PDB file of C-alpha atoms and ligand atoms in Angstrom:
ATOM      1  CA  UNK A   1       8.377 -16.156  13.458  1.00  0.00           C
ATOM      2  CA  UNK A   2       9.860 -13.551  10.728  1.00  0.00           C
ATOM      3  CA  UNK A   3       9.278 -14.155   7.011  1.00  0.00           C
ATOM      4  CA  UNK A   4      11.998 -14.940   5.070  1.00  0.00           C
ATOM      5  CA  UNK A   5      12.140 -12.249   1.858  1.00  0.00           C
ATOM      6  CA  UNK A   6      14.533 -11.672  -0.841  1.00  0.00           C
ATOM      7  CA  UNK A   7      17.440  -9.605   0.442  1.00  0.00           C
ATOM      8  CA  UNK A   8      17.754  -6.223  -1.462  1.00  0.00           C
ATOM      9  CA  UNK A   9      21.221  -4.824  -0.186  1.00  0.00           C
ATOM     10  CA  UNK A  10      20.470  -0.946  -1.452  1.00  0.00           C
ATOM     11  CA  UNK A  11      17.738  -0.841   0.750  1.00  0.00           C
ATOM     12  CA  UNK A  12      19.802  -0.683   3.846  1.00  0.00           C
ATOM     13  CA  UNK A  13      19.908   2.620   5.654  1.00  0.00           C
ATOM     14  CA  UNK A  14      17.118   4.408   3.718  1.00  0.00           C
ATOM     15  CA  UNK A  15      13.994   5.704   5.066  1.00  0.00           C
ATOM     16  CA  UNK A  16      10.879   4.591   4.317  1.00  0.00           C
ATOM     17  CA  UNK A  17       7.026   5.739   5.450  1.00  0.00           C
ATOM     18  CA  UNK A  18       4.476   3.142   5.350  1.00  0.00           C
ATOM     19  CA  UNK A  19       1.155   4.955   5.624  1.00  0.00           C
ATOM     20  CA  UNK A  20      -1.842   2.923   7.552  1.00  0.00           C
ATOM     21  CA  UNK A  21       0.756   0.634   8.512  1.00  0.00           C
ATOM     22  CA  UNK A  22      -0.670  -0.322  12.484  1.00  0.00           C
ATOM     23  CA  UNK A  23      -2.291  -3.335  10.607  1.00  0.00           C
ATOM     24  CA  UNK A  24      -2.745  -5.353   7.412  1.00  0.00           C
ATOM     25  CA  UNK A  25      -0.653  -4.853   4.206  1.00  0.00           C
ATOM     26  CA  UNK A  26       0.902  -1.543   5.695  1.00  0.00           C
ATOM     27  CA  UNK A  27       2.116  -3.552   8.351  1.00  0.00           C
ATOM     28  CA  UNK A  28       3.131  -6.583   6.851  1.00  0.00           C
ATOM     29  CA  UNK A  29       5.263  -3.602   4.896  1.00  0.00           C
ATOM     30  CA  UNK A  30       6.892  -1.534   7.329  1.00  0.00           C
ATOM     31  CA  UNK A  31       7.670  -4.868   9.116  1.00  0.00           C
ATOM     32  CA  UNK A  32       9.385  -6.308   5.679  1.00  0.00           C
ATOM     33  CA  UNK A  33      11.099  -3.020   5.234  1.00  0.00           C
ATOM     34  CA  UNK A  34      12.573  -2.981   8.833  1.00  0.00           C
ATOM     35  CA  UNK A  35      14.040  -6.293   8.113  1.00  0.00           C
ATOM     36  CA  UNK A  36      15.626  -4.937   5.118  1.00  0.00           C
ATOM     37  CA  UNK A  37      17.222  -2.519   7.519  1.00  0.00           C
ATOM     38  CA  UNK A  38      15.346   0.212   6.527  1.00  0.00           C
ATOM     39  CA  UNK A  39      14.155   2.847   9.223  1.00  0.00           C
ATOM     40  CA  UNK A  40      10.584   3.125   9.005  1.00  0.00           C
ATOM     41  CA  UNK A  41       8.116   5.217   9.765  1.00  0.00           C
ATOM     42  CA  UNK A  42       4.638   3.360  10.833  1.00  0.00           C
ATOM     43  CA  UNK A  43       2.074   6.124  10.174  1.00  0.00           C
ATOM     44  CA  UNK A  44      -1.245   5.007  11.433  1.00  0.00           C
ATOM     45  CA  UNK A  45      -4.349   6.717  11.948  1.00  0.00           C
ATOM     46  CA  UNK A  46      -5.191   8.963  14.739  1.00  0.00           C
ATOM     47  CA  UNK A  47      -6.869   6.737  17.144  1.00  0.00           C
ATOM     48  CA  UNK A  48      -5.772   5.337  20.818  1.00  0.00           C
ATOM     49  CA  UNK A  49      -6.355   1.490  19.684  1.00  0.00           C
ATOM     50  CA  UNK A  50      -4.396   2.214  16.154  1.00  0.00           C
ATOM     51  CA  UNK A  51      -1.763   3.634  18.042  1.00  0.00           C
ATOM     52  CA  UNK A  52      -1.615   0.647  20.356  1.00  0.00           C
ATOM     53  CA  UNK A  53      -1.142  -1.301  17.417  1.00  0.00           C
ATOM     54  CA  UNK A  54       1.468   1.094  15.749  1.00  0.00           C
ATOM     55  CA  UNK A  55       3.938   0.372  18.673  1.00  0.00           C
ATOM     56  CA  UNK A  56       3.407  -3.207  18.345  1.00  0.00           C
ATOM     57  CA  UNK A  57       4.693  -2.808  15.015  1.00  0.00           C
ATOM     58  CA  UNK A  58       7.419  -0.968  16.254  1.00  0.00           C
ATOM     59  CA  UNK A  59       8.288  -3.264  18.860  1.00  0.00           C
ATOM     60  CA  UNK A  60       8.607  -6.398  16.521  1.00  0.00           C
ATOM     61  CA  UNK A  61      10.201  -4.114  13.941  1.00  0.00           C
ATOM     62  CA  UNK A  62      13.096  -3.407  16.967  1.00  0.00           C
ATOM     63  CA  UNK A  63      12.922  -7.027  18.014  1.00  0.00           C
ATOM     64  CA  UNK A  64      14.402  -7.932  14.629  1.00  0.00           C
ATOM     65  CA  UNK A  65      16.894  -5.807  15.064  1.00  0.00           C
ATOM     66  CA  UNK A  66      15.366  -2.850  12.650  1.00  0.00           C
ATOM     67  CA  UNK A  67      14.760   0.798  13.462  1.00  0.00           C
ATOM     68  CA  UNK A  68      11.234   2.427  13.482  1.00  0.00           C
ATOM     69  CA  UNK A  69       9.337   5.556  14.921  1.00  0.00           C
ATOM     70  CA  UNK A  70       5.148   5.744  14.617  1.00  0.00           C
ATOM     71  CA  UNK A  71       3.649   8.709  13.421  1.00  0.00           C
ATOM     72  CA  UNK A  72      -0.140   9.652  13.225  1.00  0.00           C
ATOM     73  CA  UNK A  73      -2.057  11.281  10.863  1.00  0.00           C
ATOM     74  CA  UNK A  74      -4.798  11.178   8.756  1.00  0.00           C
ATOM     75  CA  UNK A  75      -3.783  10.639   5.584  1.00  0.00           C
ATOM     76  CA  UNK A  76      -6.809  12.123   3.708  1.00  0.00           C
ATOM     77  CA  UNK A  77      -6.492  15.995   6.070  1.00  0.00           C
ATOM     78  CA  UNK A  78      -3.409  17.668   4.150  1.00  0.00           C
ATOM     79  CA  UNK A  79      -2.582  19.535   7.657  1.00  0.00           C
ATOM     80  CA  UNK A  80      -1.973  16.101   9.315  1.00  0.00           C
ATOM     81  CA  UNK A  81      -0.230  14.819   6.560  1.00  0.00           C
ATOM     82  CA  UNK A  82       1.966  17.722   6.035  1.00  0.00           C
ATOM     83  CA  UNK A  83       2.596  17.408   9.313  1.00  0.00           C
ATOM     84  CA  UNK A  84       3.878  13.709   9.694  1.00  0.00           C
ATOM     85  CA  UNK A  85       6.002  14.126   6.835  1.00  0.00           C
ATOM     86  CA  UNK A  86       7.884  16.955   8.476  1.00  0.00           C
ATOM     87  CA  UNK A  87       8.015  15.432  11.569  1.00  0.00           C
ATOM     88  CA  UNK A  88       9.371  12.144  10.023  1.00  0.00           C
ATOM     89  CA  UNK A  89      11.758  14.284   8.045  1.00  0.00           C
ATOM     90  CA  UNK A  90      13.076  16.089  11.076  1.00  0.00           C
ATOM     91  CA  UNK A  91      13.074  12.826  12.891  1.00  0.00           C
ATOM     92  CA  UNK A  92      15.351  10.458  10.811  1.00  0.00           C
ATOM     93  CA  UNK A  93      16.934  13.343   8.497  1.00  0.00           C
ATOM     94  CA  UNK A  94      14.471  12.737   4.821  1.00  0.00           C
ATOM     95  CA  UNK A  95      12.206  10.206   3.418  1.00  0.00           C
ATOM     96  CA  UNK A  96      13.277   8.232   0.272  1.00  0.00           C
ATOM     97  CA  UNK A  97      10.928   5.477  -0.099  1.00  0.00           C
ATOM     98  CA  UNK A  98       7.326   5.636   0.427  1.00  0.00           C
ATOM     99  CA  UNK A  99       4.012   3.217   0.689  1.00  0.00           C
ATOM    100  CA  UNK A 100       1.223   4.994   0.044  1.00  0.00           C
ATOM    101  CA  UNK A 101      -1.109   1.890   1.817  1.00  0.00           C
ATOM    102  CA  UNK A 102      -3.750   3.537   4.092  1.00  0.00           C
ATOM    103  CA  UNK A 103      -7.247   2.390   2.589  1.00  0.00           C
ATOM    104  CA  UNK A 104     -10.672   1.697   3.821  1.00  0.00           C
ATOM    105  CA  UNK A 105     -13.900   0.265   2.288  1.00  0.00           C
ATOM    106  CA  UNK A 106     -17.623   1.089   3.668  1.00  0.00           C
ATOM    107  CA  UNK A 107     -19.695  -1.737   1.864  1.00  0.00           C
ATOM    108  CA  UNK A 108     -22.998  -0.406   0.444  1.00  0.00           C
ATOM    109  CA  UNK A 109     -25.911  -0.316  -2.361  1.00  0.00           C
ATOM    110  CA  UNK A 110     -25.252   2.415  -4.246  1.00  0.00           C
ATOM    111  CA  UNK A 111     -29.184   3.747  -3.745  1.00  0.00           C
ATOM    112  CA  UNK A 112     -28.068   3.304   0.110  1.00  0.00           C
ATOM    113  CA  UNK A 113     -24.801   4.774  -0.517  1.00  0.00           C
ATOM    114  CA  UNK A 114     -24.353   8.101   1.723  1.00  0.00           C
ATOM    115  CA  UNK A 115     -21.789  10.808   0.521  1.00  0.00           C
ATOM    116  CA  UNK A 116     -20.197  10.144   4.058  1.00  0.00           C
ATOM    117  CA  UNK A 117     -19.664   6.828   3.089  1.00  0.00           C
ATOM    118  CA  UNK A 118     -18.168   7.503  -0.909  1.00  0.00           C
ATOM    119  CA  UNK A 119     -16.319  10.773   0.240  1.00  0.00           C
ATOM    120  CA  UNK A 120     -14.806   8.803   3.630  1.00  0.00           C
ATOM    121  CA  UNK A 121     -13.365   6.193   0.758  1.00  0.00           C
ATOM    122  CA  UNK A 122     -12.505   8.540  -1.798  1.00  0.00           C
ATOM    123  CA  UNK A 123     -10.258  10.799   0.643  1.00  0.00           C
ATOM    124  CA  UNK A 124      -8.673   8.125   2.168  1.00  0.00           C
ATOM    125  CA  UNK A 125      -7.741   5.810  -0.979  1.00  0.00           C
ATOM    126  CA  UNK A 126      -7.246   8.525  -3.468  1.00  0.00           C
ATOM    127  CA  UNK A 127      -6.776  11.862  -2.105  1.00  0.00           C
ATOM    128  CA  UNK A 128      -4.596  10.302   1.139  1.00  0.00           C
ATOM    129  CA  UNK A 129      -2.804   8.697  -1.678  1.00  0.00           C
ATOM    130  CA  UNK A 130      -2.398  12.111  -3.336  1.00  0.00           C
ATOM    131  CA  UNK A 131      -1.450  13.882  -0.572  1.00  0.00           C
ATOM    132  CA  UNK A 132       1.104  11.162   0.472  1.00  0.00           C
ATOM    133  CA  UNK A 133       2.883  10.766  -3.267  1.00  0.00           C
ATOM    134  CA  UNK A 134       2.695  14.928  -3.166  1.00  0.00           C
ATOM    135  CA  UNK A 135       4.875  15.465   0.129  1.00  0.00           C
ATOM    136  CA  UNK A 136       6.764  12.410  -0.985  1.00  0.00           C
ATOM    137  CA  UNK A 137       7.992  14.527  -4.035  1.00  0.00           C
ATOM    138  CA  UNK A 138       8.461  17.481  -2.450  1.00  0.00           C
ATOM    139  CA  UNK A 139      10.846  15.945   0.001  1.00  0.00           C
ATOM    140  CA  UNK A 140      12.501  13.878  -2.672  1.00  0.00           C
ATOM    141  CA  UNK A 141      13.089  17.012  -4.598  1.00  0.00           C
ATOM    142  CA  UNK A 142      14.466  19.370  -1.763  1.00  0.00           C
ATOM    143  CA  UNK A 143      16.658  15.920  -0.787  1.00  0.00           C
ATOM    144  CA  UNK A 144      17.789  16.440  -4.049  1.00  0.00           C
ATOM    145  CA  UNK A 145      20.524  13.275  -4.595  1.00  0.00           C
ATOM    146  CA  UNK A 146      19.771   9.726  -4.725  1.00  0.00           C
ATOM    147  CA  UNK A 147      20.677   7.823  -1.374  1.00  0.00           C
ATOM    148  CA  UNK A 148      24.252   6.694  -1.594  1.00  0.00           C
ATOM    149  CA  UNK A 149      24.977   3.931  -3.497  1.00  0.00           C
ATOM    150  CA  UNK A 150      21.296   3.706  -4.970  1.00  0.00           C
ATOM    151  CA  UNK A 151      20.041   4.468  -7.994  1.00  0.00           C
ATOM    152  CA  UNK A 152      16.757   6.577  -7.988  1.00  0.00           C
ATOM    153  CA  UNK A 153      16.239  10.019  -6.122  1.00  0.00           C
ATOM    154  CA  UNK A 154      13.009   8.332  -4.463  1.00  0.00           C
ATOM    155  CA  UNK A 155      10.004   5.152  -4.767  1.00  0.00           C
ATOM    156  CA  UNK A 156       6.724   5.590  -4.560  1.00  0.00           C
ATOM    157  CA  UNK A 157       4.621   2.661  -4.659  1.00  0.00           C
ATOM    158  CA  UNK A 158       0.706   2.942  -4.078  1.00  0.00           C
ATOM    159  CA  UNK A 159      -1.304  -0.027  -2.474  1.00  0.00           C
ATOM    160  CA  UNK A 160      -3.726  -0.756  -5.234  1.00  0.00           C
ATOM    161  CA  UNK A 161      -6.169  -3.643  -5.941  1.00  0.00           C
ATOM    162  CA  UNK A 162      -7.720  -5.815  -8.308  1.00  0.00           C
ATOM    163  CA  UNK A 163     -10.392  -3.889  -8.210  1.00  0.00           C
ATOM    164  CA  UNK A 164      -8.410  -1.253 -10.139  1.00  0.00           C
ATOM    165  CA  UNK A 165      -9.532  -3.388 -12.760  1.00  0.00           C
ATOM    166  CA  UNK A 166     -12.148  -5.595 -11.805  1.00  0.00           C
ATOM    167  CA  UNK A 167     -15.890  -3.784 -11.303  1.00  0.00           C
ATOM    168  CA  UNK A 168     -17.014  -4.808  -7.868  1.00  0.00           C
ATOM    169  CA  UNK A 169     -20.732  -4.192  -6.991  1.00  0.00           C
ATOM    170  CA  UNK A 170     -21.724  -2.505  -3.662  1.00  0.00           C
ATOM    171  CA  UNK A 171     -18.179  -1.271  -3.299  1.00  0.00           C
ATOM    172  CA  UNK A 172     -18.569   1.572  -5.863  1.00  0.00           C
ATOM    173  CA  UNK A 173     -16.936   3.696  -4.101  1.00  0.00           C
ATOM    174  CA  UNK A 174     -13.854   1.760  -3.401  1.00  0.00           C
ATOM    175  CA  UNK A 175     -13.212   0.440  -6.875  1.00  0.00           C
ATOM    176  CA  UNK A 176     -13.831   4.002  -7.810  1.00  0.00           C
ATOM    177  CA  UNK A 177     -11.108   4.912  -5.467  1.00  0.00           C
ATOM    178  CA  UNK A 178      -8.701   2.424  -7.014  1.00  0.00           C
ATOM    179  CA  UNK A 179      -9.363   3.201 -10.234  1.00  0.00           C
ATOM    180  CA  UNK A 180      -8.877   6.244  -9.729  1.00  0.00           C
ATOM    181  CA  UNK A 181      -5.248   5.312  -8.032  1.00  0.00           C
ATOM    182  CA  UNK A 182      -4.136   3.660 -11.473  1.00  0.00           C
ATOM    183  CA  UNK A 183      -4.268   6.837 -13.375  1.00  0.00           C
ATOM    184  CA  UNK A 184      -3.020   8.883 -10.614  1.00  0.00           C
ATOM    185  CA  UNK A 185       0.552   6.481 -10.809  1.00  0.00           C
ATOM    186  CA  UNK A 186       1.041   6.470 -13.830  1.00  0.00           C
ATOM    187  CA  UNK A 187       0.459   9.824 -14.276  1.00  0.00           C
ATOM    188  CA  UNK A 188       2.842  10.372 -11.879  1.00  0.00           C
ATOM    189  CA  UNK A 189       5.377   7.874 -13.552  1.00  0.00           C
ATOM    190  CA  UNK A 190       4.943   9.824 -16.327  1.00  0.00           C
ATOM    191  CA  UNK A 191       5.546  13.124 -14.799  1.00  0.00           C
ATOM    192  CA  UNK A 192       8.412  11.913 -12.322  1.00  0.00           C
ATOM    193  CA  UNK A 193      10.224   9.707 -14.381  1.00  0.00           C
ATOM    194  CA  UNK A 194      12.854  12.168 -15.461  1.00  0.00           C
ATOM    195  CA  UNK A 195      13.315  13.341 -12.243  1.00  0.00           C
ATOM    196  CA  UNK A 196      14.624   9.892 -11.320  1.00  0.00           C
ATOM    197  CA  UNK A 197      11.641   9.672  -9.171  1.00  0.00           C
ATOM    198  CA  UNK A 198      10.049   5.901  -9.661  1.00  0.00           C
ATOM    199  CA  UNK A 199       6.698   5.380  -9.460  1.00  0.00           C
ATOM    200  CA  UNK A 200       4.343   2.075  -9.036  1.00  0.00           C
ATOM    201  CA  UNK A 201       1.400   0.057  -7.492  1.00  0.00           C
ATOM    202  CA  UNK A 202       0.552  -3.202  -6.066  1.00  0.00           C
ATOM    203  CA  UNK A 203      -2.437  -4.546  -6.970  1.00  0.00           C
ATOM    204  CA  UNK A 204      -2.876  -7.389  -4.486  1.00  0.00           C
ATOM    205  CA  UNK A 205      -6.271  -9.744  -4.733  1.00  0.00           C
ATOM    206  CA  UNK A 206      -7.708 -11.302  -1.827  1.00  0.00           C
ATOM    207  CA  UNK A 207      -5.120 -11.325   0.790  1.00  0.00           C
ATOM    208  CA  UNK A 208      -5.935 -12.002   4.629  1.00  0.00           C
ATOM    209  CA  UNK A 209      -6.485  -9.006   6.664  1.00  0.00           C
ATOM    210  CA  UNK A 210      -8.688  -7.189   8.641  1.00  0.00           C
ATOM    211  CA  UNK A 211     -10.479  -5.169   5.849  1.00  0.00           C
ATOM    212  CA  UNK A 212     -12.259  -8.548   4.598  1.00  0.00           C
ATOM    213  CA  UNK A 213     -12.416 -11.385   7.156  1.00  0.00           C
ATOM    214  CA  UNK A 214     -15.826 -12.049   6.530  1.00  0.00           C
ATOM    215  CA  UNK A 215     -14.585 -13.486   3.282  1.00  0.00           C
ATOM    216  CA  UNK A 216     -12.121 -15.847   4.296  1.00  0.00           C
ATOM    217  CA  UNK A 217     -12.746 -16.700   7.972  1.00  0.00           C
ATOM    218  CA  UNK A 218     -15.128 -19.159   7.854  1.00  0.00           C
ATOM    219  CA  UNK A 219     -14.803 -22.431   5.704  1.00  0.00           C
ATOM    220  CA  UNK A 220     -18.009 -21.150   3.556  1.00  0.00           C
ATOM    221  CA  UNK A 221     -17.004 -18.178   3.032  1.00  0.00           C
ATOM    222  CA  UNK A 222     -13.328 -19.395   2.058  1.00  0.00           C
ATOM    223  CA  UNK A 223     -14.687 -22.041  -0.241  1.00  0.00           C
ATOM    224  CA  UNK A 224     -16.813 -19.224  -2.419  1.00  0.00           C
ATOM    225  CA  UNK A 225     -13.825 -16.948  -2.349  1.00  0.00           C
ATOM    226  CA  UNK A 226     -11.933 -20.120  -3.686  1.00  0.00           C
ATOM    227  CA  UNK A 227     -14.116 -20.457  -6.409  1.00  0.00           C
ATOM    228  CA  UNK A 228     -12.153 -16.624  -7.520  1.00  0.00           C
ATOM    229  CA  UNK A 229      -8.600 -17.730  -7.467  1.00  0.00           C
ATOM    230  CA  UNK A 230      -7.396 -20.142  -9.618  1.00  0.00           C
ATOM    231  CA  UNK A 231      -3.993 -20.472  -7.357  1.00  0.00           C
ATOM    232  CA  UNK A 232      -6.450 -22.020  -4.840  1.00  0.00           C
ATOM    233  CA  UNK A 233      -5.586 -20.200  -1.449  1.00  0.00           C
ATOM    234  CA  UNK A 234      -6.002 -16.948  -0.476  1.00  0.00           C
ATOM    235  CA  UNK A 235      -3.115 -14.475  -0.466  1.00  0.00           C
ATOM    236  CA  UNK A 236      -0.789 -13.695   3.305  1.00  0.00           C
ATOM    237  CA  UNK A 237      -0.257 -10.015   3.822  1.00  0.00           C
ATOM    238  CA  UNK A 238       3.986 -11.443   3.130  1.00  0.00           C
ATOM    239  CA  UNK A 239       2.865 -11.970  -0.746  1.00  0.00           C
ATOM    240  CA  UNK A 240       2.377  -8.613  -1.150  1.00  0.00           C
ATOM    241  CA  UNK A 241       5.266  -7.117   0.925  1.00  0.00           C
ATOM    242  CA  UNK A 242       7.323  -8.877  -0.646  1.00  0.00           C
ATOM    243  CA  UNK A 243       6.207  -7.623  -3.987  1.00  0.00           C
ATOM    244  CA  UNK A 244       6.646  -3.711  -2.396  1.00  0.00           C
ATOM    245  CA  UNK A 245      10.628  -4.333  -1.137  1.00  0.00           C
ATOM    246  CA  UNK A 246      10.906  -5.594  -4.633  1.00  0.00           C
ATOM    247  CA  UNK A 247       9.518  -2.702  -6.402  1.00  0.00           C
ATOM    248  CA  UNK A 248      11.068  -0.061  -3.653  1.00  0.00           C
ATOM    249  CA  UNK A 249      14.887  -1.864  -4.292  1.00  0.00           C
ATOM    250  CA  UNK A 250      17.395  -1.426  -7.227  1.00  0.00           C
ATOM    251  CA  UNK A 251      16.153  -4.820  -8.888  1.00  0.00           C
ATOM    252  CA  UNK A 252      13.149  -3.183 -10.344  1.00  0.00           C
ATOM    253  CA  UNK A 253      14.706  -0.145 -11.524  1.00  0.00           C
ATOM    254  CA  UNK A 254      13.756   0.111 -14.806  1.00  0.00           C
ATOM    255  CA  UNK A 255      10.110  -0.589 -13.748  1.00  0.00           C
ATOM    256  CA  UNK A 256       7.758   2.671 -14.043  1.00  0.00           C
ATOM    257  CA  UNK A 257       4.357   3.366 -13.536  1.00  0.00           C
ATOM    258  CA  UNK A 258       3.334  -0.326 -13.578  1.00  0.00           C
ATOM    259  CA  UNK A 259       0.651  -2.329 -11.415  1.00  0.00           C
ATOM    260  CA  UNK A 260       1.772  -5.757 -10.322  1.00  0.00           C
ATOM    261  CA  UNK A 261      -0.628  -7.526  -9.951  1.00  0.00           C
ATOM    262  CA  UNK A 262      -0.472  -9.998  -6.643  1.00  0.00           C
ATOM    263  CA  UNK A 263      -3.652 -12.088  -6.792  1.00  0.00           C
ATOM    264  CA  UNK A 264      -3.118 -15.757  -7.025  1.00  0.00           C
ATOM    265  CA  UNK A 265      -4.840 -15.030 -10.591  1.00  0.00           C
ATOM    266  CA  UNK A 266      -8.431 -13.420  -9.223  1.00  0.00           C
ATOM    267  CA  UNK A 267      -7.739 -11.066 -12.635  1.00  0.00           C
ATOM    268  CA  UNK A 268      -7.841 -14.222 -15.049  1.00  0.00           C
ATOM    269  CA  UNK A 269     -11.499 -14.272 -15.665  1.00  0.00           C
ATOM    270  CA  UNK A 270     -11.656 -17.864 -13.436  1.00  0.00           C
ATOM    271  CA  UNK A 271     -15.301 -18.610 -14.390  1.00  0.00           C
ATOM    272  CA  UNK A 272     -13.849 -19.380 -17.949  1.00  0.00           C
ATOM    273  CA  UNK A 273     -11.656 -22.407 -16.070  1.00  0.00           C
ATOM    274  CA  UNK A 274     -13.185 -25.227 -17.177  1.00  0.00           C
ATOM    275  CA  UNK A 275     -13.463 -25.221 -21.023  1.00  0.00           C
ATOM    276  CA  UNK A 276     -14.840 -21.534 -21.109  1.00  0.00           C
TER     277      UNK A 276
HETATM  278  C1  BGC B   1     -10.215  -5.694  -1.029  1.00  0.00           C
HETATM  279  C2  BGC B   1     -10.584  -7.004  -0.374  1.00  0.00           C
HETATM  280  C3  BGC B   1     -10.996  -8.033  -1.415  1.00  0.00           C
HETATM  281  C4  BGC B   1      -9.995  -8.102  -2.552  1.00  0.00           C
HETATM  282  C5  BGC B   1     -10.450  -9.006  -3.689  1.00  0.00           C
HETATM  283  C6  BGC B   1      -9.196  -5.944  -2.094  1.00  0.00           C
HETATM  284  O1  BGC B   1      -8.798  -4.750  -2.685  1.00  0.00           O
HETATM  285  O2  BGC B   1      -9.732  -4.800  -0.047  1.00  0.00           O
HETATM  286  O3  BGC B   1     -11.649  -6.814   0.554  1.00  0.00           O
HETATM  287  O4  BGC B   1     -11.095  -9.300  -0.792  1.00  0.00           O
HETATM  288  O5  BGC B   1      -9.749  -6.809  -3.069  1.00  0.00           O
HETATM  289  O6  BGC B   1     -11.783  -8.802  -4.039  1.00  0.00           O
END
């Protein structure tokens, strides 16, 4: 069954890329975004079983009546990701929204901690994120006019975490990564902003994907993550697409270079609950 979101009529028509978006958050997006009647594009990496699930996401995104094309590429290789973004633009005409999702985390001590492992998470997160916002503006700048009837000349909005904020031990690398993504918006909200480009994150908590079932999928481990969010349940991957059609739409546009944060209240220090 489809989730019921907000209905943001200036989305209609435009054209969005959702990178990573064959699972999790990305695809929870591209999936929201296609029922806004947006045409999307479902990057996803380059892989035979990622593509398998691309399609899917295509296929449900046409079953609700929506419009979307997959595209692969690695979003941390500038070749590949030069390349989707002129394919997508020759495709369906320009790009005006964009989800800069794709992440990945490789668990580890930091004395165990390979440079495989921190570079693999650092080009993904932050330089795929670069590389993504960076074609994103190009395109938004040879575009050159807003979509009609809209109000900005493009969106960006960057999958972030709490862990933008929060230090999280044996995933150095990823909070490093995310971190690292908070300066890089709002630098870039700085930067665009008079260029009517917008710029944002979503910092989502713990939300239910792939990236960290071991935390939520057995009653144990769902009880000790419990113990982080004072909301009391863990987050669906709809919480935070919701929160992305809302910052990609004309409601939020006077909203630049901010993180919303999407975590039940993980960020609220919850070990001071009781009476601190
Ligand atoms: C991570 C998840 C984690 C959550 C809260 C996210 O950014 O990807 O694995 O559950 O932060 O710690």
């Amino acid at each position: 069954m489809s989730h019921t979101y907000p209905v943001y009529r200036d989305l209609a028509g435009q054209v969005a890329l959702v990178t990573g978006a064959s699972s999790g958050l990305g695809r929870a997006a591209a999936i929201a975004l296609g029922q806004a009647g947006v045409r999307v594009v479902v990057n996803h990496p380059p892989s035979d079983d990622s593509r398998g699930r691309a399609l899917a996401v295509v296929a449900e995104i046409e079953a609700l009546g929506g419009e979307a094309l997959a595209i692969a590429g690695d979003v941390s290789r500038e070749d590949q990701v030069d390349g989707l973004m002129a394919e997508a633009v020759a495709r369906l005409g320009t790009l005006h929204l964009i989800v800069a999702n794709a992440g990945i985390e490789r668990r580890s001590a930091v004395e165990d901690m390979t440079l495989d492992s921190w570079k693999a998470v650092i080009d993904v997160n932050l330089t795929g994120a670069f590389l993504t916002a960076r074609g994103a503006v190009r395109e938004f700048l040879r575009r050159g006019v807003p979509a009609a009837g809209t109000a900005a000349l493009g969106k960006i909005v960057f999958t972030s975490s709490v862990h933008e904020t929060i230090p999280w031990a044996f995933q150095s690398n990823y909070a490093a990564s995310k971190g690292g993504i908070a300066l890089l918006m709002r630098s870039l909200a700085q930067e665009l902003a008079p260029r009517k480009i917008r710029v944002n994150s979503v910092a989502p908590g713990a939300i239910k994907t792939a990236i960290n079932t071991d935390a939520w999928s057995t009653d144990e481990a769902r009880e000790k993550l419990l113990t982080l969010i004072p909301y009391g349940r863990v987050g669906e991957p709809e919480d935070i697409a919701g929160a992305i059609l809302w910052l990609l739409s004309d409601a939020s546009d006077y909203v630049n270079g901010t993180s919303l944060v999407v975590d039940g209240g993980m960020l609220l220090y919850p070990s001071f609950r009781g009476d601190g």
